[in-house]
Amino acid sequence: MQEIATGKPYRHLKVGYFRKRHEDRKTKIPKRYSVHAALSLKGDWLEKAGFTTNTQVRVGVE
């Protein structure tokens, strides 16, 4: 993997959440919501690092 200078080698992120709405299939009325962990990456530094819009990425967890 090629390394690209972005000014800062590390970024500090916080795990947040997103709410998923579960609807009744026939009426489309929300039945319930569930909460799931989420990470959001955004900023000009992503493009400087080579992540342009619609770039596919592979994420690994250690």
CSV table of C-alpha atoms in Angstrom, one decimal:
chain,number,residue,atom,x,y,z
A,1,MET,CA,0.0,0.0,0.0
A,2,GLN,CA,1.4,3.4,-1.0
A,3,GLU,CA,1.7,6.0,1.8
A,4,ILE,CA,0.7,9.6,1.0
A,5,ALA,CA,1.5,12.6,3.1
A,6,THR,CA,-1.7,14.3,4.4
A,7,GLY,CA,-0.1,16.5,7.1
A,8,LYS,CA,-1.1,14.2,10.0
A,9,PRO,CA,-0.4,10.5,10.2
A,10,TYR,CA,-3.3,9.6,12.5
A,11,ARG,CA,-6.8,10.8,13.0
A,12,HIS,CA,-8.8,10.5,16.2
A,13,LEU,CA,-12.4,9.3,15.6
A,14,LYS,CA,-15.3,8.5,17.8
A,15,VAL,CA,-17.6,5.6,17.3
A,16,GLY,CA,-21.1,7.0,16.9
A,17,TYR,CA,-24.4,5.4,16.0
A,18,PHE,CA,-27.0,5.4,13.3
A,19,ARG,CA,-30.7,4.6,13.6
A,20,LYS,CA,-32.2,2.1,11.2
A,21,ARG,CA,-35.9,2.3,10.7
A,22,HIS,CA,-37.9,-0.9,10.3
A,23,GLU,CA,-41.1,-0.5,8.4
A,24,ASP,CA,-44.2,-2.6,7.9
A,25,ARG,CA,-43.8,-4.0,4.4
A,26,LYS,CA,-47.4,-3.3,3.4
A,27,THR,CA,-48.1,0.0,5.0
A,28,LYS,CA,-44.6,1.4,5.1
A,29,ILE,CA,-45.4,2.7,8.6
A,30,PRO,CA,-42.3,2.6,10.9
A,31,LYS,CA,-42.7,-0.3,13.4
A,32,ARG,CA,-39.5,0.2,15.4
A,33,TYR,CA,-35.9,1.7,15.2
A,34,SER,CA,-32.7,-0.1,16.0
A,35,VAL,CA,-29.4,1.5,16.9
A,36,HIS,CA,-26.1,0.4,15.3
A,37,ALA,CA,-22.4,1.5,15.8
A,38,ALA,CA,-21.0,3.7,13.0
A,39,LEU,CA,-17.8,5.5,12.0
A,40,SER,CA,-17.9,8.5,9.8
A,41,LEU,CA,-14.9,9.6,7.8
A,42,LYS,CA,-15.0,13.0,6.2
A,43,GLY,CA,-12.7,15.9,5.4
A,44,ASP,CA,-10.4,17.3,2.7
A,45,TRP,CA,-7.6,15.0,4.1
A,46,LEU,CA,-9.4,12.0,2.6
A,47,GLU,CA,-9.0,13.3,-1.0
A,48,LYS,CA,-5.4,14.3,-0.3
A,49,ALA,CA,-4.8,10.7,0.8
A,50,GLY,CA,-6.2,9.4,-2.5
A,51,PHE,CA,-9.8,8.7,-1.5
A,52,THR,CA,-11.8,10.5,-4.1
A,53,THR,CA,-15.6,10.3,-4.3
A,54,ASN,CA,-16.9,6.8,-5.1
A,55,THR,CA,-13.6,5.1,-4.3
A,56,GLN,CA,-14.1,1.6,-2.9
A,57,VAL,CA,-12.2,0.7,0.2
A,58,ARG,CA,-11.5,-2.4,2.2
A,59,VAL,CA,-11.5,-2.1,5.9
A,60,GLY,CA,-9.8,-4.5,8.3
A,61,VAL,CA,-10.2,-4.8,12.0
A,62,GLU,CA,-7.4,-5.8,14.3
